[in-house]
Amino acid sequence: RVSGNLGSLLHLFVFWLLATLALGSDVILVSIDGLMPQYYLNADEFRLRIPNLRRLMREGSFAEGAVSVMPSVTFPAHTTMITGVNPSHHGIENNGVFDPDKALGGGWHWYYEDLKADTLFAAARRKGIKTASVTWPVTAGAPIDWNLPDMYPVADLREAKNLRSMVSHPNLLAVLPPAEDLVRMGDD
């Protein structure tokens, strides 16, 4: 099971790995879900030790704020960032799939095929630019060279195996726990 500090360490390690291995990569887009700009803009005031974010700010570019989409939840907002269009155009209007009678099995918008708009990943692929993604929403099956899609925690072994099958590069499998360990053991 990947949660808490282990999950954060896994994300950081995979992010470092992908950034290191990406050939000719000039852009790294980092989104920390729910992080208010004041926390990294005024880190000293909050006594935050965030050396990696400070370095990214010092050596790169960063936003001093952003205006979210409505609804302002993770999947629609992140999908807008990579499509440039609102949820009503890209089709991801909530984190979860609308399935009131559970006929579709419920679940989240994990799959790239659910998108109704072009993405930065697809545009980069058309131009021959290599891309990488670490747990970016709605990227399972996306045209991404190094992709660890956002598809967990998972409810059962079948879903865990599905996640492992969606990883786009064999070297990424080395950082994922076995399928049995990915299964959510409860709501933490």
Short mmCIF file of C-alpha atoms in Angstrom, two decimals:
data_model
loop_
_atom_site.label_atom_id
_atom_site.label_comp_id
_atom_site.label_asym_id
_atom_site.label_seq_id
_atom_site.Cartn_x
_atom_site.Cartn_y
_atom_site.Cartn_z
CA ARG A 1 0.00 0.00 0.00
CA VAL A 2 1.39 3.38 -0.97
CA SER A 3 0.31 6.12 1.40
CA GLY A 4 1.61 8.83 3.69
CA ASN A 5 5.36 9.47 3.69
CA LEU A 6 6.09 6.39 1.56
CA GLY A 7 3.72 7.63 -1.13
CA SER A 8 5.36 11.07 -1.04
CA LEU A 9 8.83 9.54 -1.24
CA LEU A 10 7.73 7.38 -4.16
CA HIS A 11 6.41 10.44 -5.98
CA LEU A 12 9.60 12.38 -5.35
CA PHE A 13 11.82 9.48 -6.43
CA VAL A 14 9.88 8.81 -9.62
CA PHE A 15 9.76 12.54 -10.39
CA TRP A 16 13.54 12.72 -9.94
CA LEU A 17 14.03 9.60 -12.05
CA LEU A 18 11.88 10.85 -14.90
CA ALA A 19 13.44 14.30 -14.85
CA THR A 20 16.91 12.75 -14.90
CA LEU A 21 16.14 10.33 -17.73
CA ALA A 22 14.10 12.64 -19.93
CA LEU A 23 16.06 13.40 -23.07
CA GLY A 24 16.13 17.03 -24.09
CA SER A 25 13.54 18.01 -21.52
CA ASP A 26 13.26 21.75 -21.09
CA VAL A 27 9.98 22.00 -19.20
CA ILE A 28 8.91 20.38 -15.96
CA LEU A 29 5.40 21.21 -14.83
CA VAL A 30 4.93 20.57 -11.12
CA SER A 31 1.52 20.78 -9.54
CA ILE A 32 1.10 20.21 -5.83
CA ASP A 33 -2.60 19.70 -5.39
CA GLY A 34 -4.14 22.16 -2.95
CA LEU A 35 -0.90 24.04 -2.21
CA MET A 36 -1.57 27.71 -1.61
CA PRO A 37 1.01 30.02 -3.24
CA GLN A 38 1.63 31.81 0.07
CA TYR A 39 3.30 28.67 1.41
CA TYR A 40 6.08 28.64 -1.17
CA LEU A 41 6.21 32.40 -1.76
CA ASN A 42 6.60 33.06 1.99
CA ALA A 43 8.12 29.77 3.11
CA ASP A 44 10.34 31.38 5.76
CA GLU A 45 7.32 33.01 7.39
CA PHE A 46 5.77 29.55 7.80
CA ARG A 47 9.13 27.95 8.73
CA LEU A 48 8.88 25.56 5.82
CA ARG A 49 11.96 23.67 4.74
CA ILE A 50 11.27 23.14 1.06
CA PRO A 51 14.71 23.09 -0.57
CA ASN A 52 13.55 21.46 -3.81
CA LEU A 53 10.72 23.90 -4.37
CA ARG A 54 13.03 26.80 -3.52
CA ARG A 55 15.55 25.56 -6.07
CA LEU A 56 12.87 25.15 -8.74
CA MET A 57 11.73 28.71 -8.04
CA ARG A 58 15.29 30.04 -8.10
CA GLU A 59 16.32 28.26 -11.29
CA GLY A 60 13.00 28.15 -13.15
CA SER A 61 9.61 29.80 -13.32
CA PHE A 62 6.67 29.64 -10.96
CA ALA A 63 3.19 31.01 -10.58
CA GLU A 64 2.36 33.58 -7.94
CA GLY A 65 -1.21 32.37 -8.06
CA ALA A 66 -3.82 30.84 -10.31
CA VAL A 67 -7.52 30.97 -10.97
CA SER A 68 -9.13 27.56 -10.87
CA VAL A 69 -11.95 26.20 -12.96
CA MET A 70 -15.36 25.29 -11.61
CA PRO A 71 -15.69 22.86 -10.07
CA SER A 72 -12.32 23.51 -8.47
CA VAL A 73 -11.40 19.88 -7.87
CA THR A 74 -8.27 18.01 -8.89
CA PHE A 75 -9.12 16.22 -12.11
CA PRO A 76 -11.02 19.03 -13.91
CA ALA A 77 -8.41 21.61 -12.84
CA HIS A 78 -5.40 19.53 -13.90
CA THR A 79 -7.06 18.58 -17.18
CA THR A 80 -7.65 22.27 -17.90
CA MET A 81 -3.94 22.92 -17.29
CA ILE A 82 -2.91 20.46 -20.00
CA THR A 83 -5.70 21.22 -22.49
CA GLY A 84 -6.18 24.96 -22.09
CA VAL A 85 -9.96 24.60 -22.16
CA ASN A 86 -12.68 24.50 -19.53
CA PRO A 87 -14.21 21.28 -18.18
CA SER A 88 -17.32 21.72 -20.35
CA HIS A 89 -15.01 21.43 -23.38
CA HIS A 90 -12.51 18.76 -22.26
CA GLY A 91 -15.20 16.56 -20.69
CA ILE A 92 -13.74 16.02 -17.21
CA GLU A 93 -16.26 17.82 -15.03
CA ASN A 94 -15.54 16.00 -11.77
CA ASN A 95 -13.01 13.58 -10.30
CA GLY A 96 -15.42 10.67 -10.46
CA VAL A 97 -17.43 9.28 -13.34
CA PHE A 98 -21.11 10.22 -13.19
CA ASP A 99 -22.71 6.86 -12.50
CA PRO A 100 -25.69 7.28 -10.16
CA ASP A 101 -27.02 3.75 -10.60
CA LYS A 102 -23.52 2.13 -10.65
CA ALA A 103 -24.19 0.63 -14.09
CA LEU A 104 -20.70 1.65 -15.18
CA GLY A 105 -19.01 0.36 -12.03
CA GLY A 106 -18.31 3.83 -10.63
CA GLY A 107 -14.70 4.90 -10.49
CA TRP A 108 -12.70 7.95 -11.37
CA HIS A 109 -11.74 9.67 -14.60
CA TRP A 110 -8.40 7.91 -14.92
CA TYR A 111 -8.42 7.20 -18.65
CA TYR A 112 -7.07 9.51 -21.33
CA GLU A 113 -9.71 8.25 -23.76
CA ASP A 114 -12.34 10.11 -21.69
CA LEU A 115 -10.91 13.46 -22.85
CA LYS A 116 -12.68 15.45 -25.56
CA ALA A 117 -9.85 17.95 -26.15
CA ASP A 118 -6.25 17.88 -27.33
CA THR A 119 -3.51 17.92 -24.69
CA LEU A 120 0.04 19.16 -24.33
CA PHE A 121 1.13 15.51 -24.25
CA ALA A 122 -0.43 14.82 -27.66
CA ALA A 123 0.95 18.06 -29.13
CA ALA A 124 4.43 17.20 -27.86
CA ARG A 125 4.19 13.69 -29.34
CA ARG A 126 3.24 15.15 -32.75
CA LYS A 127 6.37 17.35 -32.60
CA GLY A 128 8.61 14.45 -31.56
CA ILE A 129 9.12 15.81 -28.04
CA LYS A 130 9.52 13.25 -25.24
CA THR A 131 7.18 13.60 -22.28
CA ALA A 132 6.90 12.17 -18.79
CA SER A 133 4.14 12.20 -16.21
CA VAL A 134 4.02 11.14 -12.58
CA THR A 135 0.48 10.66 -11.28
CA TRP A 136 -1.07 13.39 -13.42
CA PRO A 137 -4.85 12.93 -13.51
CA VAL A 138 -6.59 11.43 -16.57
CA THR A 139 -3.39 10.03 -18.13
CA ALA A 140 -3.93 6.25 -18.11
CA GLY A 141 -3.29 5.27 -21.72
CA ALA A 142 -2.08 8.76 -22.68
CA PRO A 143 0.53 9.39 -25.41
CA ILE A 144 3.28 9.89 -22.82
CA ASP A 145 6.71 8.29 -23.16
CA TRP A 146 7.31 7.80 -19.43
CA ASN A 147 3.94 7.57 -17.70
CA LEU A 148 2.96 6.53 -14.20
CA PRO A 149 -0.77 7.34 -14.33
CA ASP A 150 -2.82 8.56 -11.39
CA MET A 151 -4.85 5.42 -10.74
CA TYR A 152 -4.56 4.62 -7.05
CA PRO A 153 -5.33 3.79 -4.33
CA VAL A 154 -6.97 0.81 -5.91
CA ALA A 155 -9.84 -1.20 -4.48
CA ASP A 156 -8.87 -4.71 -5.51
CA LEU A 157 -6.20 -6.87 -7.08
CA ARG A 158 -7.72 -6.55 -10.57
CA GLU A 159 -7.41 -2.75 -10.42
CA ALA A 160 -3.86 -3.01 -9.08
CA LYS A 161 -2.88 -5.20 -12.02
CA ASN A 162 -4.62 -2.73 -14.34
CA LEU A 163 -2.50 0.11 -12.92
CA ARG A 164 0.72 -1.85 -13.38
CA SER A 165 -0.27 -2.64 -16.99
CA MET A 166 -0.77 1.07 -17.74
CA VAL A 167 2.78 2.04 -16.77
CA SER A 168 4.36 3.02 -20.07
CA HIS A 169 7.99 2.04 -19.50
CA PRO A 170 9.36 -1.14 -17.90
CA ASN A 171 11.86 0.80 -15.77
CA LEU A 172 8.97 2.52 -14.01
CA LEU A 173 7.63 -0.81 -12.81
CA ALA A 174 10.74 -1.11 -10.62
CA VAL A 175 9.51 1.72 -8.38
CA LEU A 176 5.97 0.39 -8.00
CA PRO A 177 5.19 -2.10 -5.27
CA PRO A 178 3.78 -5.50 -6.29
CA ALA A 179 0.10 -5.44 -7.29
CA GLU A 180 -0.92 -7.05 -3.99
CA ASP A 181 0.67 -4.15 -2.06
CA LEU A 182 -1.16 -1.52 -4.13
CA VAL A 183 -4.56 -2.73 -3.00
CA ARG A 184 -6.22 -0.25 -0.69
CA MET A 185 -6.64 -1.87 2.71
CA GLY A 186 -9.04 0.78 4.01
CA ASP A 187 -9.80 4.45 3.89
CA ASP A 188 -6.85 6.16 5.62
#
